[in-house]
Short mmCIF file of C-alpha atoms in Angstrom, two decimals:
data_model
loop_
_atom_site.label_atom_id
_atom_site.label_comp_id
_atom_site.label_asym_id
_atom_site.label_seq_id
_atom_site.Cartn_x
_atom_site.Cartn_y
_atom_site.Cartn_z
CA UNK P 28 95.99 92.82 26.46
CA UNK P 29 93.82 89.56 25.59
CA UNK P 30 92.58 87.85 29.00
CA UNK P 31 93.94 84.71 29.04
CA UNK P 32 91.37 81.62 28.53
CA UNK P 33 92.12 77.86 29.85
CA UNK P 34 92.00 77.05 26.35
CA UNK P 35 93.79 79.04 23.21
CA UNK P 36 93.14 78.37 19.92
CA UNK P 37 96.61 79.85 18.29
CA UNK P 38 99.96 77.94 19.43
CA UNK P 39 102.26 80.52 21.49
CA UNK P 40 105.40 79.81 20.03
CA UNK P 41 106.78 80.41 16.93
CA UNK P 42 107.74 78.17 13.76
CA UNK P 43 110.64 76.12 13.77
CA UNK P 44 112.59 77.72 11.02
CA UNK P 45 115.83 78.42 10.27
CA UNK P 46 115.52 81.92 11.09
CA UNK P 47 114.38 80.56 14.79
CA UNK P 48 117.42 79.16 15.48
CA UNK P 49 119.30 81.54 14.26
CA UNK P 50 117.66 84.46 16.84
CA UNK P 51 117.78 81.44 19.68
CA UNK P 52 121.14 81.39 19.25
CA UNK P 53 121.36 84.89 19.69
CA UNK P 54 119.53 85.28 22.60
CA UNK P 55 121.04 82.99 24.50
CA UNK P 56 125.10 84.18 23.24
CA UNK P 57 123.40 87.60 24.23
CA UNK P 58 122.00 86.42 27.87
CA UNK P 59 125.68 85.18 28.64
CA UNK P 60 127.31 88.68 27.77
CA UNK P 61 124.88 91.09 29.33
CA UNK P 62 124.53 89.09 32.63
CA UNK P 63 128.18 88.53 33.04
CA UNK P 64 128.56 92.40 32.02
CA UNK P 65 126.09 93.59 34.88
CA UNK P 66 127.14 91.17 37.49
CA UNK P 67 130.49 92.37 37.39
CA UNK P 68 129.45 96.06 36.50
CA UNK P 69 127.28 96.80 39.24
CA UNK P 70 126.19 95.37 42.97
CA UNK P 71 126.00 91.53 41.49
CA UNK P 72 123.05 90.96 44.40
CA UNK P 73 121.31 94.26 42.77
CA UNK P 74 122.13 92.75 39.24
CA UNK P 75 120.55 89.47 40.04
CA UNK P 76 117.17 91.17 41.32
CA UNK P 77 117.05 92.89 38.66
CA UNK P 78 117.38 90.09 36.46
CA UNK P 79 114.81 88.47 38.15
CA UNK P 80 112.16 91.12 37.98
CA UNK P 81 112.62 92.12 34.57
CA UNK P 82 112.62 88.13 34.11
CA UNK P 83 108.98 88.06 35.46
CA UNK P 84 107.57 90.95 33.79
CA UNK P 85 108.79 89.20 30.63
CA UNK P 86 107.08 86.08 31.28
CA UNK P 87 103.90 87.36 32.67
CA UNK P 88 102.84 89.87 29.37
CA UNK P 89 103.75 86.46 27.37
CA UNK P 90 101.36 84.50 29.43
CA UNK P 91 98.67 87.20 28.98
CA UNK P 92 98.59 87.10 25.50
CA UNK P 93 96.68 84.58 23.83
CA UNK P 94 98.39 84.43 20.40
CA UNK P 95 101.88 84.37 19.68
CA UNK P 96 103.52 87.90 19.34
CA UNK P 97 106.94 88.07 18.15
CA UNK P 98 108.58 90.52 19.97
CA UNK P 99 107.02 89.09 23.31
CA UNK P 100 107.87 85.79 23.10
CA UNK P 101 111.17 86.72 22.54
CA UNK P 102 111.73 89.29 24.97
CA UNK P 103 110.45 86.40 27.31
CA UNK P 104 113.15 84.09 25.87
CA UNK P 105 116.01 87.08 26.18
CA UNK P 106 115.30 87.49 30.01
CA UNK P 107 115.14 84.01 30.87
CA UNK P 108 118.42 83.97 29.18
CA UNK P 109 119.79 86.74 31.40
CA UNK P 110 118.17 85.22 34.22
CA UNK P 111 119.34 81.44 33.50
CA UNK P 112 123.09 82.99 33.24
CA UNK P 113 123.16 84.35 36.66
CA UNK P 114 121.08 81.37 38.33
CA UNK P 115 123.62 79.47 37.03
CA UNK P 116 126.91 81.28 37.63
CA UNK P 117 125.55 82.08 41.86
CA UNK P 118 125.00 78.18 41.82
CA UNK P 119 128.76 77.96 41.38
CA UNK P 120 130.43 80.80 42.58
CA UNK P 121 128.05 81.84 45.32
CA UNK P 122 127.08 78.12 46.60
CA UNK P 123 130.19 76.72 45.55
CA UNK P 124 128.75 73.69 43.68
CA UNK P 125 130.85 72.25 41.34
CA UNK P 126 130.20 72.62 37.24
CA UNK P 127 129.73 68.88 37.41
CA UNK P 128 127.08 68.88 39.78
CA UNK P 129 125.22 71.57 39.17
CA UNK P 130 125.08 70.54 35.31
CA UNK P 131 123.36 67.44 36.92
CA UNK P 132 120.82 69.16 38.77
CA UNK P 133 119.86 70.88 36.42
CA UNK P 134 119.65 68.32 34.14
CA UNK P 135 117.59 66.34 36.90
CA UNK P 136 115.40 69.28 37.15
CA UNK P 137 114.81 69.15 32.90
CA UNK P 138 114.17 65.38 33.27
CA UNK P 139 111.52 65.82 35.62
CA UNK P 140 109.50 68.64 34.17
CA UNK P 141 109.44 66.72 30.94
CA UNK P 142 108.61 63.74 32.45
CA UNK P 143 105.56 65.83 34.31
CA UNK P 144 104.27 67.44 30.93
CA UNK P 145 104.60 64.31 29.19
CA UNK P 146 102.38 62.45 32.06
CA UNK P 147 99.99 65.52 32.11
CA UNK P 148 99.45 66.35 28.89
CA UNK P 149 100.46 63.08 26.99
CA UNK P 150 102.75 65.22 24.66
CA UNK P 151 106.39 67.39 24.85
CA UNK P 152 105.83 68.55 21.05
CA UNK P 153 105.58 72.46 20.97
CA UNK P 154 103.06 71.92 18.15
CA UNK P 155 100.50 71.35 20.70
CA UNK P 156 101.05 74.90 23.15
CA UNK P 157 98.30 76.36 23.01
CA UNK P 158 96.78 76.15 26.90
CA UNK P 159 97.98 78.03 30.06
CA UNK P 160 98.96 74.85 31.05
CA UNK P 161 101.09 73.57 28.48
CA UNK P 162 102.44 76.67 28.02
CA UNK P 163 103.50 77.13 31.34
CA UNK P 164 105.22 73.27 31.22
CA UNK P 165 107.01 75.05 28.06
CA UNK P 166 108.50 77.79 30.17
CA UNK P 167 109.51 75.83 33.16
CA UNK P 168 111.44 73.61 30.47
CA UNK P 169 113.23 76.35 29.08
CA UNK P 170 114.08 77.96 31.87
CA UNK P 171 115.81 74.69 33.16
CA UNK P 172 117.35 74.19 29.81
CA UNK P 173 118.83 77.35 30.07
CA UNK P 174 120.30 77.02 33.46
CA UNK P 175 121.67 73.73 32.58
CA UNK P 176 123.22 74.69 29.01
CA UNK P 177 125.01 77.48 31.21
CA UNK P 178 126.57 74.95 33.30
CA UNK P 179 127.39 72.77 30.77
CA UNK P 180 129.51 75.69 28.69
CA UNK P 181 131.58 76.53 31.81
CA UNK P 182 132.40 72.79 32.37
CA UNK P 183 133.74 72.11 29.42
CA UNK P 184 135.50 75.12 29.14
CA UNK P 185 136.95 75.59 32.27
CA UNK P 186 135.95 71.84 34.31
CA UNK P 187 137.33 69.85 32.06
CA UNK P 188 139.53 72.39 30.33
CA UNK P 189 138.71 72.10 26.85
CA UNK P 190 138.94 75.65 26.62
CA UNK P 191 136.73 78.52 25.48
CA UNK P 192 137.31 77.78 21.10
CA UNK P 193 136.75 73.95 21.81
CA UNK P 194 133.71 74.56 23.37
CA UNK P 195 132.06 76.47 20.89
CA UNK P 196 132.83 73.14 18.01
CA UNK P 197 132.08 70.85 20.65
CA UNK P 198 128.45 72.45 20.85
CA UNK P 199 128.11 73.16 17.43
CA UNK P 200 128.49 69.59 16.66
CA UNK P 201 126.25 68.58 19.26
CA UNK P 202 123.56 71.30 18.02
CA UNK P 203 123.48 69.65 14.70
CA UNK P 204 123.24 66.27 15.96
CA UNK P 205 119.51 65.48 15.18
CA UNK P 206 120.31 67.17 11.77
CA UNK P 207 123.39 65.33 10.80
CA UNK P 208 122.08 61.88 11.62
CA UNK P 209 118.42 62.62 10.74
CA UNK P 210 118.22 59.57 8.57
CA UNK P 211 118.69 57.72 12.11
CA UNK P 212 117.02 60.50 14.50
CA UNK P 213 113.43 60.39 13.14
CA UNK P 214 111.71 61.66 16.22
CA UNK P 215 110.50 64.86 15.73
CA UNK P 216 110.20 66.00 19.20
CA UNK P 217 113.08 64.84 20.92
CA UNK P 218 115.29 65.89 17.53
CA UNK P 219 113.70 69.56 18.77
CA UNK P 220 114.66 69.80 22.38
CA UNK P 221 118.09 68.00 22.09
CA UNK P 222 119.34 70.85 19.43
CA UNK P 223 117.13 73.30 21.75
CA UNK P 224 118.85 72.68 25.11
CA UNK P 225 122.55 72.73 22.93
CA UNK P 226 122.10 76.15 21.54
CA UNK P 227 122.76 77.67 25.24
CA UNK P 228 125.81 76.83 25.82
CA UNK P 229 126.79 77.10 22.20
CA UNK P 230 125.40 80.63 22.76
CA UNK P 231 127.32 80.81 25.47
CA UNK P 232 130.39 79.87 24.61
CA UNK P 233 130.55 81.84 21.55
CA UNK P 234 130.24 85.09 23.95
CA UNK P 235 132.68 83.93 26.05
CA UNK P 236 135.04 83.14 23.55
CA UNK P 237 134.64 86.93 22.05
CA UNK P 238 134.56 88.58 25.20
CA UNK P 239 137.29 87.01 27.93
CA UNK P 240 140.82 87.87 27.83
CA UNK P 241 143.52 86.32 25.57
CA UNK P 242 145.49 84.69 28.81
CA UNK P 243 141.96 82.32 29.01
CA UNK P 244 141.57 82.01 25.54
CA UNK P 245 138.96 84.68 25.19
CA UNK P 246 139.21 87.54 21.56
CA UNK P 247 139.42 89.96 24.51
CA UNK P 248 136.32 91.92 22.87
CA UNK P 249 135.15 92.88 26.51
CA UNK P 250 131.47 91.79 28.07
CA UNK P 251 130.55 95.52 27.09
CA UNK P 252 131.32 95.51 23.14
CA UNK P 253 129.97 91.95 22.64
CA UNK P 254 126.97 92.33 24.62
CA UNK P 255 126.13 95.58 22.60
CA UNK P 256 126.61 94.26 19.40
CA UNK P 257 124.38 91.02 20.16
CA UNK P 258 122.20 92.89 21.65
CA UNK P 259 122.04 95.22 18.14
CA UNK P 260 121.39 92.14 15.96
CA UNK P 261 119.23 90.67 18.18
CA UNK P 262 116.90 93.49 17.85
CA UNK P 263 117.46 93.51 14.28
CA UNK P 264 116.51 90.03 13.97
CA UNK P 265 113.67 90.01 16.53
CA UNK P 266 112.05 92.84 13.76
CA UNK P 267 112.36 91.36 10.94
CA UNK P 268 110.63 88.13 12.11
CA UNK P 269 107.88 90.43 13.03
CA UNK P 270 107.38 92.19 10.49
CA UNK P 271 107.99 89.61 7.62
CA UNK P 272 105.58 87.32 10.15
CA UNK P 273 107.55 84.57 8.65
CA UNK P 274 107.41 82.40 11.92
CA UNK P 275 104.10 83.16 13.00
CA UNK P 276 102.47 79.45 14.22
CA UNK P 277 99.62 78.18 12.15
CA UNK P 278 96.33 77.29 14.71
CA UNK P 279 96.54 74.38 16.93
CA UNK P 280 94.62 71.71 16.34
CA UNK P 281 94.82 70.09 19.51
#
């Protein structure tokens, strides 16, 4: 591995293309399946360490490399989906906070590490990642954005009943957002996170829809079928981008 230096001079994240999106989205409709698929397959405690540790190893080989590698960064992404899902869901179920309120914390907890970064560094655009420091500002952001998009899927879907289909347009309008009113939404950065933070619980409540049971709305797939396949084409997609190098960041120039 490359030892890590204060300051990098490739960004560690990939292009925004279409093609990112399109694996964010799987990641994080993939995080929702297999973390609801082990917490209720095996100990849930055990599950959740496990989550955790794999979650760390992740993140620590992406901090060690100094350029941008595919298939590491998005490994890192994939566990902190896993991760995010079950920090999430034991905020509810095991703490017994409310979807409402834990949507707000976590929200509270986003506001405040972007606030941080933007005092610290002068800058939330992902253009400019390329220190330890930034990049670890990046991680703490989307690991909050993750937990909070969790929260936000379940309370629409089962806090304020929308149900599981309703949720999935509700967030896919909301993803396009900065997109549909770009003429209007002309900053570049916040256009970025806003559609970033959606795709998790548009992720999420795509999964949910295919895998819960008909009597909650659910295609009744099962956690283990639609984490499988998602998992499949997320590997699938994951290669390609590596190989075809079509997202690989040009060097940072700040």
């Amino acid at each position: 591995m490359e030892k890590v230096s204060v300051l990098r001079r490739s960004r560690k994240v990939p292009e925004v293309r279409l093609s990112f999106w399109g694996v964010k989205l799987l990641t994080t409709a993939m995080g929702e399946a297999v973390s609801d698929f082990l917490v209720y397959h095996m100990n849930p405690y055990l599950a959740v360490g496990l989550g955790a540790g794999v979650f760390a190893l992740a993140l620590f080989i992406q901090l060690r490399f100094r350029r941008y590698r595919a298939a590491v960064y998005w490994s890192a992404v994939t566990m902190v989906a896993v991760f995010g899902t079950m920090a999430a869901d034991a905020t509810h179920i095991v703490l017994g906070v409310p979807y409402l309120y834990s949507s707000l914390l976590f929200a509270v907890g986003l506001t405040a590490i972007f606030v941080l970064w933007y005092r610290v560094e002068g800058s939330l655009s992902i253009h400019s990642i390329s220190t330890l420091r930034r990049e670890i500002f990046y991680w703490l952001a989307v690991m909050a954005s993750f937990a909070m998009g969790t929260a936000l899927g379940d309370l629409t879907a089962f806090g304020f009943h929308a149900g599981l289909s309703s949720s999935v347009l509700i967030f896919a309008i909301l993803f396009s957002l900065p997109w549909l009113t770009k003429k209007v939404w002309r900053n570049e950065t916040s256009a970025f996170w806003f559609s970033y933070v959606m795709t998790r619980p548009l992720g999420a409540s795509l999964a949910d829809w295919l895998d819960m049971p008909h009597r909650v709305g659910g295609l009744g797939w099962g956690r283990g079928v639609v984490g499988s396949i998602l998992s499949l084409l997320l590997v699938l997609a994951v290669t390609w981008v590596a190989v075809k190098k079509i997202d690989t960041p040009a060097p940072s120039t700040s």
